[in-house]
Coordinates of C-alpha atoms and ligand atoms in Angstrom, one line a residue:
X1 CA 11.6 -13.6 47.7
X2 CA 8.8 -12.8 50.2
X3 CA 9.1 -9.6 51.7
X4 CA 5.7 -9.9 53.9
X5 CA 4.1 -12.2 55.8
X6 CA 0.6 -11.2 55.5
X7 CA -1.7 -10.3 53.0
X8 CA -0.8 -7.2 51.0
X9 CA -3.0 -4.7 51.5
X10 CA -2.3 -1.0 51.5
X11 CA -2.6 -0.2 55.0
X12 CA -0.7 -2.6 56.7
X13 CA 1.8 -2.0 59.4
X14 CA 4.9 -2.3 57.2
X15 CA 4.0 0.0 55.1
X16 CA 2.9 2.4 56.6
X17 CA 6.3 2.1 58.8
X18 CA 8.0 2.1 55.3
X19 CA 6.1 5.3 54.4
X20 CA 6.9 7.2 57.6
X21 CA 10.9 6.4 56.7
X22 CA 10.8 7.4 53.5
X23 CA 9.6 10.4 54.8
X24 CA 12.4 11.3 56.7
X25 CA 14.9 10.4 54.2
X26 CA 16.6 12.2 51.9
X27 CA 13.7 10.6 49.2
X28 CA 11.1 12.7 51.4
X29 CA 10.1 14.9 48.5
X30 CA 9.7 12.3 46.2
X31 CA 7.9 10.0 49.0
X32 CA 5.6 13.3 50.3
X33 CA 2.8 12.8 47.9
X34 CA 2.3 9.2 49.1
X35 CA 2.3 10.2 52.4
X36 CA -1.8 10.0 54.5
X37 CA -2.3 12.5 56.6
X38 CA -2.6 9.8 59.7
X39 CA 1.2 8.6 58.9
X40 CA 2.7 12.1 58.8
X41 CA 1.0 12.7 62.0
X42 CA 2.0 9.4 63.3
X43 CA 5.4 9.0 65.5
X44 CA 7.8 6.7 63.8
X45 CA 8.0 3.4 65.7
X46 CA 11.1 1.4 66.4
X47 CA 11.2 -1.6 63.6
X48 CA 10.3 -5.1 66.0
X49 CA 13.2 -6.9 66.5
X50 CA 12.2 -10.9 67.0
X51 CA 15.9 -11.9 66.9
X52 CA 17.5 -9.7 68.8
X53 CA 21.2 -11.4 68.3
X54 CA 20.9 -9.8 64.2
X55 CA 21.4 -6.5 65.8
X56 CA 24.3 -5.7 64.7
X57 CA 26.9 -2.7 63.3
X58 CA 27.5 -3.4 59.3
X59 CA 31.4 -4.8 59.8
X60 CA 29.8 -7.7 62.6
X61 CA 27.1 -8.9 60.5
X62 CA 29.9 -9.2 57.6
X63 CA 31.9 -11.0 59.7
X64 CA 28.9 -13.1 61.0
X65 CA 27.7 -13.6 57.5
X66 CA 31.5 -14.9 56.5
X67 CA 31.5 -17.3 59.5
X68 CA 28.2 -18.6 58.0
X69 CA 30.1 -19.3 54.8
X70 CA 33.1 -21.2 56.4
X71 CA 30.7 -23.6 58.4
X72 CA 29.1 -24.5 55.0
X73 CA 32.7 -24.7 53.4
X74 CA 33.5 -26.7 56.0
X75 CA 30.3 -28.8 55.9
X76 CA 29.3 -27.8 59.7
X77 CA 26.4 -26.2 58.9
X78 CA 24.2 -25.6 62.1
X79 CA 20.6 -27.7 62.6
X80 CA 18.2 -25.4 62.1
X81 CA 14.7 -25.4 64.1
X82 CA 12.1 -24.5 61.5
X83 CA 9.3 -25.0 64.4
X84 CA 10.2 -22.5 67.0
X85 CA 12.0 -19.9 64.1
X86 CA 8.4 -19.6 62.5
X87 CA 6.7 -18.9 65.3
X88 CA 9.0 -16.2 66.9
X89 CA 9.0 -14.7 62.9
X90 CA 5.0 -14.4 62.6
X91 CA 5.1 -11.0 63.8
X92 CA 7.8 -9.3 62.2
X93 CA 11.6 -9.9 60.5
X94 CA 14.7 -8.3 61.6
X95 CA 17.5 -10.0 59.0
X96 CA 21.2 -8.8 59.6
X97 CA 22.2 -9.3 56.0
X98 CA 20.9 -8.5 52.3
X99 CA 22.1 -10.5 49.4
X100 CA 21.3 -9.7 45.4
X101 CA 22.4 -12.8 44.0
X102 CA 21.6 -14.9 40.7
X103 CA 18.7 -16.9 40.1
X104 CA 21.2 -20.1 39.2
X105 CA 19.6 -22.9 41.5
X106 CA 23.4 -23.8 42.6
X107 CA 23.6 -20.6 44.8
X108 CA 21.2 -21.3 47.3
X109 CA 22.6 -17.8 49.6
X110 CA 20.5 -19.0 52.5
X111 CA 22.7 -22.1 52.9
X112 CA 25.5 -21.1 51.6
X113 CA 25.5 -18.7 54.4
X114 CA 24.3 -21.1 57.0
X115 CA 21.8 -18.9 57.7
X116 CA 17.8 -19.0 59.3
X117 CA 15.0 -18.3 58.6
X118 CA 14.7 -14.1 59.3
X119 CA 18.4 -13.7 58.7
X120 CA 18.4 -12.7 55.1
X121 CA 16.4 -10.8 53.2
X122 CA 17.4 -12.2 49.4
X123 CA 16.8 -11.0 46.3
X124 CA 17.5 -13.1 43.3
X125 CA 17.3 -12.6 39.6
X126 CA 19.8 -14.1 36.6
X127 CA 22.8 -12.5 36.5
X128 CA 22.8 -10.8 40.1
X129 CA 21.4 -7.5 38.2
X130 CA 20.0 -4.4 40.0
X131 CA 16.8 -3.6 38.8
X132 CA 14.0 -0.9 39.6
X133 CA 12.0 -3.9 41.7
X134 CA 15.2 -5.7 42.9
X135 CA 16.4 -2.1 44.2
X136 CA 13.1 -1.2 46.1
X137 CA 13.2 -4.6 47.8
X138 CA 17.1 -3.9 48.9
X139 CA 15.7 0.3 49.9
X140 CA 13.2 -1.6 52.2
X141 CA 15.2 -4.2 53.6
X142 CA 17.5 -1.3 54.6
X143 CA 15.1 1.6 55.3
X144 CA 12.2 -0.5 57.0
X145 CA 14.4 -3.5 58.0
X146 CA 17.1 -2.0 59.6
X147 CA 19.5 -4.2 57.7
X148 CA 23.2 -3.2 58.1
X149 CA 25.0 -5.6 55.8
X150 CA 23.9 -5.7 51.5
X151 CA 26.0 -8.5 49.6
X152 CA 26.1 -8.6 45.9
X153 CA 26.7 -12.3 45.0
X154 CA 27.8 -13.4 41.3
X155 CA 28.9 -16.7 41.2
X156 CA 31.8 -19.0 39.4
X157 CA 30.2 -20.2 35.8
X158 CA 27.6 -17.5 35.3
X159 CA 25.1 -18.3 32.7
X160 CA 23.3 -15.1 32.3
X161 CA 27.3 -13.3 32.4
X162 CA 28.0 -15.8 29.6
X163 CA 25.0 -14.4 28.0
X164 CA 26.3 -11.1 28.1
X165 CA 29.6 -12.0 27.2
X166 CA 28.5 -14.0 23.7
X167 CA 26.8 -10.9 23.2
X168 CA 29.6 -8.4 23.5
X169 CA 32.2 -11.0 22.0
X170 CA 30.2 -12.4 19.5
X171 CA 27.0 -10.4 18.7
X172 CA 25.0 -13.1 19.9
X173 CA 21.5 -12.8 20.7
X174 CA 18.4 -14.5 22.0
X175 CA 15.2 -15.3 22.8
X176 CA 12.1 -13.4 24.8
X177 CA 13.7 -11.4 27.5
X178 CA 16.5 -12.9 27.8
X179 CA 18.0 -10.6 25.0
X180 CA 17.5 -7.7 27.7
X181 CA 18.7 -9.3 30.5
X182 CA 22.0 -10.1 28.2
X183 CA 22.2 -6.6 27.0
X184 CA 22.2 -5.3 30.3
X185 CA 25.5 -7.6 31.8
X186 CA 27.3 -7.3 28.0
X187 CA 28.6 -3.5 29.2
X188 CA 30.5 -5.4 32.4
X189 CA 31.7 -8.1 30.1
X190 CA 32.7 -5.4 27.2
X191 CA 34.8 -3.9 29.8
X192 CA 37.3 -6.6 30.5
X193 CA 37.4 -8.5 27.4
X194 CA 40.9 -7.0 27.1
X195 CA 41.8 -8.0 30.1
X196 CA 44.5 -10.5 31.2
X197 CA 43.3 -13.7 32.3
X198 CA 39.8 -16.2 32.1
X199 CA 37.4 -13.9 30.0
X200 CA 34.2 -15.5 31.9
X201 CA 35.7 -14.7 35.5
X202 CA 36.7 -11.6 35.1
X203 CA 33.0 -11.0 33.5
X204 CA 31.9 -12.0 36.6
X205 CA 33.7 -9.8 38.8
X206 CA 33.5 -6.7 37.0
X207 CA 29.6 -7.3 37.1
X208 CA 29.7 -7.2 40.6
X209 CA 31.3 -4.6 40.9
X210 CA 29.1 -2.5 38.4
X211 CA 25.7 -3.9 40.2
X212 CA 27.6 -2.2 43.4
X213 CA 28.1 1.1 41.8
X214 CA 24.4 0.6 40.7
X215 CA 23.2 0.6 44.1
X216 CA 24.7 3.7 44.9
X217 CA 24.2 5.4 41.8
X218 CA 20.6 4.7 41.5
X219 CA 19.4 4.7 45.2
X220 CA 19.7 8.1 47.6
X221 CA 18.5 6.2 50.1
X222 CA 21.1 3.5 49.9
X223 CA 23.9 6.4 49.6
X224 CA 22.8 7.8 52.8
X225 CA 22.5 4.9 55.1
X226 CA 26.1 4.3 53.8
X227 CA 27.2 7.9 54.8
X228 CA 25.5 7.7 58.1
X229 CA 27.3 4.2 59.0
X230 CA 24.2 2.6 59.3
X231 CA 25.1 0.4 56.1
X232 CA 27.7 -1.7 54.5
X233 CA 27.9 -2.6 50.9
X234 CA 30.0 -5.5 49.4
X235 CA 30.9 -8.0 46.9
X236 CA 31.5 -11.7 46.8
X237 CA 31.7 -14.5 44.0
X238 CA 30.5 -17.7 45.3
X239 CA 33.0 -20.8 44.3
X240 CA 31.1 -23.7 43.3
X241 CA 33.0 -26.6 43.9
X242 CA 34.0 -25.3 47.6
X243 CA 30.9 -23.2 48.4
X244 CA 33.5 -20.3 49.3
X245 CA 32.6 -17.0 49.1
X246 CA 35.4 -15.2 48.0
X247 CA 35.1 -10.8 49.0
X248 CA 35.9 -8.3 46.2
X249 CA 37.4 -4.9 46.1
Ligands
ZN301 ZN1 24.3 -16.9 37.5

């Protein structure tokens, strides 16, 4: 995941835009301290807009984002042209969708979404898991962005859920980090291993829907884009012999 496009350096325009929002937000005491004297001062400018059409309210860019996902379904995915998209994204990036999804290399969201170059901001790590970086790239994307849609994306045959199954099941463990990134889906799979039905899928929902309650638990700012209507926040598990993207309560 890139979430700039030039060098990072402290004073660049981005930031200093992200600063100036965080300022205004319910996060502004927190933020204060980080604030320069020359962005207080400063008047908030409008985020630049280079694709004007991913303007949208949260409920259209779902639906937009769904249509996305029946074209590649349907295997009438759109030609996309790299040339001209680069250039009219050099400036600036306006996406109408976020999605946290998993690292697994089957779950490209980009194309399973049909989507362009500056239409989603993704953030990927095994297991679709909100963490402290993963969360800070999603506040951005929303505060900075303007980005009305946030997906969280687990997927059919999870690995990194299957992990965290073994390990709640079976007291498995393993090796380097992956025995934190294990311990940290086991709770989701804990939940349902009672639970009628396949033990893996139901794993894999219920860690969707615990990474959602993450985002609002964790993030004020998240919460309040939300409450003001200026954000959407859903799940989906991505089929992999079809490509569908199935929505969850
Ligand atoms: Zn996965």
């Amino acid at each position: 995941m890139c979430t700039c496009h030039e060098p990072h350096t402290p004073d660049r325009p981005e930031r200093r835009r992200f600063l100036r929002l965080a300022g205004m937000t319910a996060a502004a005491v927190a933020a204060a301290p980080l604030l320069s004297n020359t962005a207080l001062a400063a008047t908030p400018a409008a985020a630049p807009t280079p694709k004007p059409q991913n303007q949208l309210a949260p409920d259209a860019a779902l639906e937009r984002l769904m249509q996305g996902n029946q074209r590649y379904v349907d295997g009438l995915t759109r030609r996309h042209d790299f040339l001209t998209e680069r250039e009219a994204l050099v400036s600036a990036q306006n996406p109408y969708a976020a999605v946290l999804g998993c690292a697994d290399s089957r779950i490209a969201p980009e194309y399973a979404f049909d989507t362009a170059r500056g239409d989603l901001f993704a953030v990927r790590v095994a297991g679709n898991l909100v963490t402290d970086d993963g969360l800070a790239s999603l506040e951005y994307g929303v505060a900075v962005l303007g980005i009305p849609l946030l997906m969280v994306l687990g997927h059919e045959g999870c690995g990194a859920v299957e992990a965290g199954l073994k390990m709640a099941r079976d007291g498995a463990s393993y090796p380097g980090h992956i025995q934190g990134l294990a311990a940290a889906i086991a709770p989701s799979a804990q939940a349902v291993l009672e639970h009628k039905g396949d033990v893996l899928e139901n794993a894999i929902a219920q860690n969707v829907r615990d990474n959602l309650k993450q985002l609002t638990e964790r993030s004020s700012l998240l919460r309040d884009a939300i409450a003001e209507g200026r954000l959407k926040v859903v799940g989906g598990i991505y089929r992999l012999a079809s490509g569908k993207v199935e929505l969850i309560a």
